[in-house]
Coordinates of C-alpha atoms and ligand atoms in Angstrom, one line a residue:
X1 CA 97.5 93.1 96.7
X2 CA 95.6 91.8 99.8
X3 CA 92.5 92.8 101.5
X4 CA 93.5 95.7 104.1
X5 CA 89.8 95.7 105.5
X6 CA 86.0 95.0 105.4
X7 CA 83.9 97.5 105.8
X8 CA 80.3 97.6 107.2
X9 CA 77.4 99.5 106.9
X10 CA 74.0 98.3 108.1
X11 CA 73.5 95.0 105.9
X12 CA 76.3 96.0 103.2
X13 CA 79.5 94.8 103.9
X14 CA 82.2 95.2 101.2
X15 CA 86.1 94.6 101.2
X16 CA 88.9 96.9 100.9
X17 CA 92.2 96.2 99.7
X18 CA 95.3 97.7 100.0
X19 CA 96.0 99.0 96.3
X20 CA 93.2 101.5 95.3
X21 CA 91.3 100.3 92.4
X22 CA 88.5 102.4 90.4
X23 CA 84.9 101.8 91.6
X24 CA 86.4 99.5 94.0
X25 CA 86.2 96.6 91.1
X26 CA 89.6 95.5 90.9
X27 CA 90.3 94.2 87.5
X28 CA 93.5 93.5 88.0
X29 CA 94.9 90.3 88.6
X30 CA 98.3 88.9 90.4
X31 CA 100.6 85.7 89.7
X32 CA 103.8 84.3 91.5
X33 CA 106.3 82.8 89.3
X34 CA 109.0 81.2 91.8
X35 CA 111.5 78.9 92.0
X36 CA 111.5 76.2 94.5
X37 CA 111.9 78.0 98.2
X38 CA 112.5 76.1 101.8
X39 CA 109.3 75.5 103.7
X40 CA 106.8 76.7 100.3
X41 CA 107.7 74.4 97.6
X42 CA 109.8 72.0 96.9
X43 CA 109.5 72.7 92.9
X44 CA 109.3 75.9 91.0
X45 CA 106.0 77.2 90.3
X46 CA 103.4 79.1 88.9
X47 CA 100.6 80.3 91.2
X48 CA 97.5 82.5 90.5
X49 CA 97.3 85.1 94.1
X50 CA 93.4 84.7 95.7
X51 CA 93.4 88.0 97.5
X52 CA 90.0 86.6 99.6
X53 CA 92.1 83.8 100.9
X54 CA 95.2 85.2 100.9
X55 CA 96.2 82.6 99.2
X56 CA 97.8 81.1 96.0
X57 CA 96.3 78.6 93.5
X58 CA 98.8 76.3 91.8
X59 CA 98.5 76.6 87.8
X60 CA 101.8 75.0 86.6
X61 CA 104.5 72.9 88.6
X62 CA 107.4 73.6 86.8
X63 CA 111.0 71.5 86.6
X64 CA 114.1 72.6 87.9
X65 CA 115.7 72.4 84.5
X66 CA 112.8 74.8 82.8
X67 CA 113.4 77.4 85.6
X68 CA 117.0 77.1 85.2
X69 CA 116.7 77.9 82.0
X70 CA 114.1 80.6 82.2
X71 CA 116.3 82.7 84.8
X72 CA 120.0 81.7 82.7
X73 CA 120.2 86.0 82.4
X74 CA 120.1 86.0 86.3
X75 CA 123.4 85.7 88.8
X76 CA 121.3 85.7 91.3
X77 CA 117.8 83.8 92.8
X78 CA 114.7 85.9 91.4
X79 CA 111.1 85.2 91.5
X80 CA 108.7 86.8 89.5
X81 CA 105.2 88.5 89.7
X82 CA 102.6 88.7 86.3
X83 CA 100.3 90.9 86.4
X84 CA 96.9 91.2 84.4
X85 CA 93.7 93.2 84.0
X86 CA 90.1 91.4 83.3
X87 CA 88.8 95.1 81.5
X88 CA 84.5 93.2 81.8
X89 CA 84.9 94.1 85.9
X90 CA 85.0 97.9 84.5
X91 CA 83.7 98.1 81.8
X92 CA 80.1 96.7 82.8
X93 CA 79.9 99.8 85.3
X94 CA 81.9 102.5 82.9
X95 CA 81.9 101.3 79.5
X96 CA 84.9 102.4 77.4
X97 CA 86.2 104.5 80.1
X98 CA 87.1 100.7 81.6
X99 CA 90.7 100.8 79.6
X100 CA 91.8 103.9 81.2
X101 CA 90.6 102.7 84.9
X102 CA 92.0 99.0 85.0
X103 CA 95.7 100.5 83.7
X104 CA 95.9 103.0 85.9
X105 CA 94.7 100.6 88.6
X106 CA 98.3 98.3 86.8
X107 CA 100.1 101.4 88.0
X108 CA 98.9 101.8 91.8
X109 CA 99.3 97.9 92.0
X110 CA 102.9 97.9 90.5
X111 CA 103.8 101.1 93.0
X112 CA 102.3 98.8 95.9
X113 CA 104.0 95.7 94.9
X114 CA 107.5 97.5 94.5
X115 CA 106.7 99.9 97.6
X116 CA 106.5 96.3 99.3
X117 CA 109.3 94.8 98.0
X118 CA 111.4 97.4 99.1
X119 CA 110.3 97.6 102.6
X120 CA 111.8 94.7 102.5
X121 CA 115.3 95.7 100.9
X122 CA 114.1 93.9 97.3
X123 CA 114.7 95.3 94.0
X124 CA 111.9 95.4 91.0
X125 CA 112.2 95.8 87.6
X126 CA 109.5 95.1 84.6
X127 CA 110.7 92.6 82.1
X128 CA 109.8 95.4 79.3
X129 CA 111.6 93.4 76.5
X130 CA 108.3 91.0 76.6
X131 CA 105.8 90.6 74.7
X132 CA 102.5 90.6 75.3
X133 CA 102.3 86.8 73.5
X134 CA 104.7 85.9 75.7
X135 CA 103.2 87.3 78.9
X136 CA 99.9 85.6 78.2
X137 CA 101.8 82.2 78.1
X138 CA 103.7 82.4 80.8
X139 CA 100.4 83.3 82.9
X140 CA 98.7 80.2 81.2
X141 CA 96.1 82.9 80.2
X142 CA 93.8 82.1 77.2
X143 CA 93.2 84.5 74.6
X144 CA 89.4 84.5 75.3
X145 CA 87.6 83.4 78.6
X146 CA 84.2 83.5 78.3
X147 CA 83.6 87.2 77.0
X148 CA 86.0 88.2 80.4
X149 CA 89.0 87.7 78.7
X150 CA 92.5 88.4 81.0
X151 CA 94.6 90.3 78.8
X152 CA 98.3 90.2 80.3
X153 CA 99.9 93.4 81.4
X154 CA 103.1 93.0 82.7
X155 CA 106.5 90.8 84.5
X156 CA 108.2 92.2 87.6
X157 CA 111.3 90.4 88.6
X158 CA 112.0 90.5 92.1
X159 CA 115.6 90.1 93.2
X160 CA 117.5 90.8 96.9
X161 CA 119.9 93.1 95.1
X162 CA 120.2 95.6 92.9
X163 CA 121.1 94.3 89.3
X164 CA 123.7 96.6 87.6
X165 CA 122.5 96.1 83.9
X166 CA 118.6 94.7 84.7
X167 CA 117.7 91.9 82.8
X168 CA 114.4 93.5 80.7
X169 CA 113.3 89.9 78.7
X170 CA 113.5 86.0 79.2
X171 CA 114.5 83.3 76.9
X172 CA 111.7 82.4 74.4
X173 CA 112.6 78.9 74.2
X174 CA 111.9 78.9 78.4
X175 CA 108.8 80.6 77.7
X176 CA 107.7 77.9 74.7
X177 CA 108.1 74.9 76.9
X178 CA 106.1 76.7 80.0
X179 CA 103.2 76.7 77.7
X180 CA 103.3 73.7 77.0
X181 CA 103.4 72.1 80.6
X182 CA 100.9 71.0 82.4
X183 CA 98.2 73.8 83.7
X184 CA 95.7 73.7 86.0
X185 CA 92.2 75.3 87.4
X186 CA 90.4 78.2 85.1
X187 CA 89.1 81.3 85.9
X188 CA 85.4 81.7 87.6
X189 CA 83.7 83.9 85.5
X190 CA 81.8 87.0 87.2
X191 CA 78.5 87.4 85.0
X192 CA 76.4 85.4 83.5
X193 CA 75.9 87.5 80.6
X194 CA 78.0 90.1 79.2
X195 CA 78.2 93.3 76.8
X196 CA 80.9 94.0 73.9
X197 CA 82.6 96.8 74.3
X198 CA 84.3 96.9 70.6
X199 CA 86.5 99.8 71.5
X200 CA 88.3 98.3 74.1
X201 CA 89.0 95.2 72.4
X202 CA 90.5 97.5 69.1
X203 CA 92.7 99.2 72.0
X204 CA 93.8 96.2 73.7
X205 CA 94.4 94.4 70.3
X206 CA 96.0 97.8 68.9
X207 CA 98.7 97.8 72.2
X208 CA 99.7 94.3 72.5
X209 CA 103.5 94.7 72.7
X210 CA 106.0 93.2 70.5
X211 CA 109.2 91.7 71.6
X212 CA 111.5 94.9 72.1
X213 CA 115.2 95.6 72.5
X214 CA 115.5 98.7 75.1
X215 CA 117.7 98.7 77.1
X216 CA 118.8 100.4 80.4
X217 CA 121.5 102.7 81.2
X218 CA 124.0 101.7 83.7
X219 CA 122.1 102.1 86.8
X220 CA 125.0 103.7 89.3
X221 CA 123.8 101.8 92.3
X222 CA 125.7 103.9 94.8
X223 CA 123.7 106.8 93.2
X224 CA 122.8 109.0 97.0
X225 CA 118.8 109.2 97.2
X226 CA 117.3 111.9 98.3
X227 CA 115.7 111.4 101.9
X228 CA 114.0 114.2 103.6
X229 CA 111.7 112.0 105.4
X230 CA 113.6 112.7 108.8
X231 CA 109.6 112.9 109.9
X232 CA 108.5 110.0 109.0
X233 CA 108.6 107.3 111.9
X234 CA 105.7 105.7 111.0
X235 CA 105.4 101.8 110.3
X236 CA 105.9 101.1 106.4
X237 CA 103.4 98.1 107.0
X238 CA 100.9 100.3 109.0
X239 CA 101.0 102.7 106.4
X240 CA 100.0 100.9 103.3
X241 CA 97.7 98.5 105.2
X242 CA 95.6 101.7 106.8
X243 CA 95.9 103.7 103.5
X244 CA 92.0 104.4 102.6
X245 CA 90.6 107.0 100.1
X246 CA 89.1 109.7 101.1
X247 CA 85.0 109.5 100.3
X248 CA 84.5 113.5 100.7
X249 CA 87.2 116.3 101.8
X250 CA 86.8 118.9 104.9
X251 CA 87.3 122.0 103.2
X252 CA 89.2 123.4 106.3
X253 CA 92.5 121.2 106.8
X254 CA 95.6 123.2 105.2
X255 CA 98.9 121.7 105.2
X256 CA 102.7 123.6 105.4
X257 CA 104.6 124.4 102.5
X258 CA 107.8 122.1 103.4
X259 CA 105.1 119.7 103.7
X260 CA 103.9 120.1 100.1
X261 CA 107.2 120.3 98.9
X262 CA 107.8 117.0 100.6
X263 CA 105.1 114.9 99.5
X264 CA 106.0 116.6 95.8
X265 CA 109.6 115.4 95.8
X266 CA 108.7 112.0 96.5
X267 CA 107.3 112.2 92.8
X268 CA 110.7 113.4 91.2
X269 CA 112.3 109.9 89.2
X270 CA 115.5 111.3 89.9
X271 CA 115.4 112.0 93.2
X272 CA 113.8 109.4 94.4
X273 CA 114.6 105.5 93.0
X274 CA 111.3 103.6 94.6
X275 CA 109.3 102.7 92.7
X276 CA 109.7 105.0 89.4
X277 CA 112.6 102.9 88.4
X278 CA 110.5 99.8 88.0
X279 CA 110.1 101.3 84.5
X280 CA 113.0 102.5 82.1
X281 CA 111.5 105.7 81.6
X282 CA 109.3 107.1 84.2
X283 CA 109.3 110.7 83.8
X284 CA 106.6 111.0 80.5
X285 CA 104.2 112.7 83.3
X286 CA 104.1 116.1 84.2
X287 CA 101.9 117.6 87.1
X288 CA 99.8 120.5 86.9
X289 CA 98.7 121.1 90.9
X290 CA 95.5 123.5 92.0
X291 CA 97.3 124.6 95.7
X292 CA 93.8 125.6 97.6
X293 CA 95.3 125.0 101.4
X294 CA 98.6 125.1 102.0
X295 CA 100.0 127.4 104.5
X296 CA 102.9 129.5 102.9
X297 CA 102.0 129.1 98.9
X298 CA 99.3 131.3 97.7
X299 CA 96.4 129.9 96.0
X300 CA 96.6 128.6 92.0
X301 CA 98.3 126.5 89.6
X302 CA 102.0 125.2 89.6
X303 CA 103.5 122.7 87.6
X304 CA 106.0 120.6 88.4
X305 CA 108.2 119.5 85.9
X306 CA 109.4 115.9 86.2
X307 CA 111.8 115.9 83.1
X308 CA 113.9 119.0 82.7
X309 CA 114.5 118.5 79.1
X310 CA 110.9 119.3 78.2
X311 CA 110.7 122.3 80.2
X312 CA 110.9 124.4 77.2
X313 CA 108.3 122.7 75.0
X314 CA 105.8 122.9 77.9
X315 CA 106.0 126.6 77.8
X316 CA 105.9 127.1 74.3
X317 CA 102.7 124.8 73.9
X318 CA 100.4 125.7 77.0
X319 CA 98.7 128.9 77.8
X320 CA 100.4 132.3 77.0
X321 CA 99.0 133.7 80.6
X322 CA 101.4 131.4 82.5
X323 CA 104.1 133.3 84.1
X324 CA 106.2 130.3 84.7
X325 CA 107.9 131.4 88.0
X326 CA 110.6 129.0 89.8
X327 CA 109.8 128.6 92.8
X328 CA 112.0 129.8 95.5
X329 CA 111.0 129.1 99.0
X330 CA 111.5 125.1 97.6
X331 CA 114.9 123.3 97.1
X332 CA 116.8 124.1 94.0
X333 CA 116.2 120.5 92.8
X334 CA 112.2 121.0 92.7
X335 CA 111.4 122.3 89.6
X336 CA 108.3 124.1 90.8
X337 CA 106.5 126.7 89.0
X338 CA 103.9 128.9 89.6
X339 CA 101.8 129.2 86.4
X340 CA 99.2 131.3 88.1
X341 CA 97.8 132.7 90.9
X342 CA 94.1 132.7 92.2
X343 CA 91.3 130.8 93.9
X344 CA 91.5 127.6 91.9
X345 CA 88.8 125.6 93.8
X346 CA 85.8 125.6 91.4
X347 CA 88.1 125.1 88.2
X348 CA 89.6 122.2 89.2
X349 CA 86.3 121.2 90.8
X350 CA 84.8 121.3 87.3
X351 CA 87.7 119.9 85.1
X352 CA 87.2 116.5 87.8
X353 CA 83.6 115.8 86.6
X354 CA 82.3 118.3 89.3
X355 CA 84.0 116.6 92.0
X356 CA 83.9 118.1 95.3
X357 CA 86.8 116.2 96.2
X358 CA 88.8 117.9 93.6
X359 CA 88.3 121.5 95.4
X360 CA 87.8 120.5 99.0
X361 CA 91.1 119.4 99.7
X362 CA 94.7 120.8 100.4
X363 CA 95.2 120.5 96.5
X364 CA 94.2 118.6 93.8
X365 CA 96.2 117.6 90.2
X366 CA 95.9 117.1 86.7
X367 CA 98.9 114.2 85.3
X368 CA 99.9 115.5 81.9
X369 CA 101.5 112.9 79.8
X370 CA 103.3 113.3 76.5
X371 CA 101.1 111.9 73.7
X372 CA 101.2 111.8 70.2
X373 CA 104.5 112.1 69.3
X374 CA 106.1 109.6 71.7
X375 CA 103.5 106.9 71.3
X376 CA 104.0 107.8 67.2
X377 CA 108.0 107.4 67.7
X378 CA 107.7 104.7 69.9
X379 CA 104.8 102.5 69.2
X380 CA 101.1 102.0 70.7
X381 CA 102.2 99.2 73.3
X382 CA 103.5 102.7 75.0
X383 CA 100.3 104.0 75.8
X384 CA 98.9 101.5 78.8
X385 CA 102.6 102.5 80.0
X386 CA 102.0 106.2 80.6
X387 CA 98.6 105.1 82.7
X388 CA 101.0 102.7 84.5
X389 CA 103.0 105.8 85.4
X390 CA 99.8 107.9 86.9
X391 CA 98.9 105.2 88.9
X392 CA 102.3 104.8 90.1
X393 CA 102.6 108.5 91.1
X394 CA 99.3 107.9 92.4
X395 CA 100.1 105.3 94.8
X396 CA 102.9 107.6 96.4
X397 CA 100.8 110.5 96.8
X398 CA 98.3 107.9 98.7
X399 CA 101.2 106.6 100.8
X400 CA 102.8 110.3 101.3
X401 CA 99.8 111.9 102.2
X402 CA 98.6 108.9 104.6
X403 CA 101.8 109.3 106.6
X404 CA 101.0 113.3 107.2
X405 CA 98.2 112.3 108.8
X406 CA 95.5 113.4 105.5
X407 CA 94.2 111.3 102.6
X408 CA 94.3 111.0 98.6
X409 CA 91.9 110.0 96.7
X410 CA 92.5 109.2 92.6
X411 CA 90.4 110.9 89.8
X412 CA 89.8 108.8 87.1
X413 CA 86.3 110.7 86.2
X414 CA 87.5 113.7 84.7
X415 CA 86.7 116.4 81.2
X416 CA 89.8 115.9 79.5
X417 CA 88.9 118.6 76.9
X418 CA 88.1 121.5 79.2
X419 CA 91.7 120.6 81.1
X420 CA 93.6 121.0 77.6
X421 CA 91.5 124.2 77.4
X422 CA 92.6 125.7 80.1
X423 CA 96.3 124.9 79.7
X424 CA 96.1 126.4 76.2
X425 CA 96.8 123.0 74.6
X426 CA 96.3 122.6 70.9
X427 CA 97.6 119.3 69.8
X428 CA 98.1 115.9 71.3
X429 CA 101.6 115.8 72.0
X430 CA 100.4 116.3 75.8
X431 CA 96.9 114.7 77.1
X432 CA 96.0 114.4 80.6
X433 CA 95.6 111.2 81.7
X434 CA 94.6 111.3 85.2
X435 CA 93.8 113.5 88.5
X436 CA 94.2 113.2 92.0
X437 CA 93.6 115.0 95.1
X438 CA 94.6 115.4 98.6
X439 CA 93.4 116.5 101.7
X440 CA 92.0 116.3 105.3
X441 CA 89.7 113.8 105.2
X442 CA 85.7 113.6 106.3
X443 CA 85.1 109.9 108.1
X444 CA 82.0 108.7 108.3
X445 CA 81.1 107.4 111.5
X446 CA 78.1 105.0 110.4
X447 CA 80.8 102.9 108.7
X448 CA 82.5 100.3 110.6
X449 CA 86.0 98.9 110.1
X450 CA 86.6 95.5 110.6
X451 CA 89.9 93.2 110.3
X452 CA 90.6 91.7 106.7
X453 CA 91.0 88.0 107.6
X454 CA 89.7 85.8 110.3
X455 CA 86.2 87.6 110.8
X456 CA 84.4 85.4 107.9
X457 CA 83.1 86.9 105.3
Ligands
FMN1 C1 92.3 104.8 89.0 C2 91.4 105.3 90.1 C3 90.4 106.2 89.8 C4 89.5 106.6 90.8 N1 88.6 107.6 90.5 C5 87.8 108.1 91.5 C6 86.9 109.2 91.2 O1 86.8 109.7 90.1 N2 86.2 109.7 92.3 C7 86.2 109.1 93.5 O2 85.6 109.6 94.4 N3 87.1 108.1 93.8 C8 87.9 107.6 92.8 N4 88.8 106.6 93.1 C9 88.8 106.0 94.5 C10 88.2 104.6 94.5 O3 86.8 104.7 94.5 C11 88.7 103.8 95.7 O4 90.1 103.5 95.4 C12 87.9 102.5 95.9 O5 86.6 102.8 96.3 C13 88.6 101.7 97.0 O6 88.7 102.3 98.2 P1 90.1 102.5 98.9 O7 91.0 103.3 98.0 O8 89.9 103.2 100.2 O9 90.7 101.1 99.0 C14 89.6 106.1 92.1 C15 90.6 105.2 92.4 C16 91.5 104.8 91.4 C17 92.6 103.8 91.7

């Protein structure tokens, strides 16, 4: 959640950060919750991250009993990271739009956190038992700021193993005597003035999440992953601190197939544990792809189908065109279809606002995630959830495509009724929920790359 650069052009100079964030705005806010640790504190505490610093910001000094007590489901040490979104950063540049951008922003910064922690052989899992009520007080977040209210999103737990039967909520009597402790510092506010944006406040208000009771399968923790990175000698911390955007596409870089099928299986949440299995279910998002570049798969629309059991709904609901042909110059475990073939560039271009990006590249996406009926059967807390997937899937496609040697850039601008158009969709059980692209990369010389810390700034 650091800076990863500054950036300069001319007089402008403007930081960069290693999670991706819509507009470059990042809503989205980061706590520590940890216990007392050698050489870092000698009491257990909760911190507000200062990403400009690099620093933390002590809001509550807890007691060794109230930890205790808060991590009594725990056999082993954990720590904990809270994450929230402040929706006014967005939403004063693209008004109701601003609930979409800051959760899928949650999504890329829970894939980089969890990316992170397992570079460093750590486990993450969301506490998604909680509720939001609880969230905001063990945050010390108030339920309105100043017209930029924080509105809590979400508990990781950290821990140096992998926990058999995860813990998913904490004890509420813990939680009760957190808020009542002793909290410091409040949050600077960014504007002076500010405009209401009623519909985000009736969909933030309309997801708050009860307390839940899921619960989580047996995780087999010998379960073999599957690792066809054999290529990939690159340096995990390199990787995520050089990974950039791409501003504009070259319209000539193409990659290989096994490449494509590479990067692609990296987004399977069966395959592949990191960092899908931060949630309990992480495969509510299928992908549509527009292949315009890639060397051995002809040009036009695939789908790859990240959850075998809807396989057969998918084709009875979308387009009667699609031909819906496995794939079979891929492994046996990709479920990749072609739907159809053809020069794909200028509809994809136009379903992404008119994006160049979207048509320039190696291939672009559309993330099509089940709607209606699950957040009916399930509740509305659900919904930030299936953003927080995109941006997850996101954030590995950013990574992947970084370590070929290309770029990715996200698509949060996009017509979402032409899309569901063109894939013959006539209800809401399936809404697409976010794009993304990827390709070789144009750099622009007249900007210069400086160092994130020690230059001032
Ligand atoms: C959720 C999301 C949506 C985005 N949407 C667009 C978009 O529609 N068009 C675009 O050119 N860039 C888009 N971006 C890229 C951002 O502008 C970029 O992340 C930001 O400027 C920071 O640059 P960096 O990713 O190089 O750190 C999006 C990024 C995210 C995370």
């Amino acid at each position: 959640m650091a800076l990863s650069a500054w950036k300069q052009a001319g007089e402008s100079r403007w930081a960069l950060r290693v999670n991706p964030s819509s507009g470059n705005l990042h809503p989205t806010e980061v706590y520590l919750l940890s216990p007392a640790i050698d050489n870092f504190s000698s009491t257990p505490l909760i911190a507000h991250y200062a990403p400009q610093e690099h620093g933390l910001e002590t809001r509550c000094v807890l007691t060794n009993p109230i930890w205790k007590l808060l991590t009594e489901d725990y056999s082993e040490p954990v720590l904990f990271i809270g994450i929230s979104s402040i929706y006014w950063r967005e939403a004063w540049k693209y008004g109701t739009r601003a609930f979409r951008y800051c959760h899928l922003d949650v999504g890329h910064a829970l894939a980089a956190i969890s990316l992170s922690a397992a570079s460093l052989g750590w486990h993450c899992q969301i506490l998604e038992n909680c509720s939001t009520r609880q969230l905001r007080m063990l945050l010390g977040l108030p339920d309105n700021h100043k017209n930029e209210t924080e509105q809590p999103d979400c508990l990781i737990a950290i821990t140096q193993t992998k926990i058999k039967y995860p813990v998913l909520s904490l004890p509420d009597q813990a939680i009760q005597q957190i808020a009542l402790c002793d909290w410091q510092g409040e949050a600077n506010v960014l504007s002076s003035t500010s405009v209401c944006w009623d519909v985000i406040n009736t969909i933030a208000i309309t997801c708050e999440k009860p307390t839940t009771q899921l619960s989580v399968a047996n995780r087999d923790i010998h379960k073999e992953i599957m690792r066809q990175h054999a290529h990939l000698t690159v340096n995990a911390q390199q990787l995520i601190q050089q990974r950039r955007s791409a501003v504009a596409m070259d319209k000539q870089t193409y990659i290989q197939a096994e490449q494509f099928y590479q990067l692609i299986s990296r987004l399977m949440p069966e395959q592949v544990e990191t960092p899908f299995n931060l949630l309990i279910s992480a495969a509510r998002v299928q992908l549509i792809f527009f292949v315009h570049r890639v060397e051995g798969i002809k040009p036009g629309v695939y789908c790859l189908v990240r959850d075998s059991e809807i396989l057969t709904e998918l084709k009875q609901l979308m387009n009667e065109q699609f031909v819906w042909q496995k794939l079979k110059t891929c492994s046996e475990k990709l479920p990749l279809f072609c739907l159809l073939e053809g020069d794909a560039k200028l509809l994809s271009q136009k379903l992404s606002c008119q994006q160049e990006i979207a048509s320039d590249g190696c291939f672009s996406m559309v993330m099509l995630s089940q709607f209606k009926k699950t957040l009916q059967n399930t509740g509305a807390w659900l919904y930030p959830q299936l953003y927080w997937e995109c941006g997850m899937i996101g954030q590995v496609l950013y990574l992947e495509a970084e370590a070929m040697n290309i770029q990715g850039t996200g698509i949060g601008c996009f017509f979402d009724d032409p899309v569901h158009e063109f894939l013959g969709l006539q209800n809401m059980n399936f809404q697409t929920l976010y794009h993304f692209t990827v390709g070789g990369a144009i750099h622009d010389d007249r900007v210069l790359t400086l160092p994130a810390y020690g230059t001032g700034k």
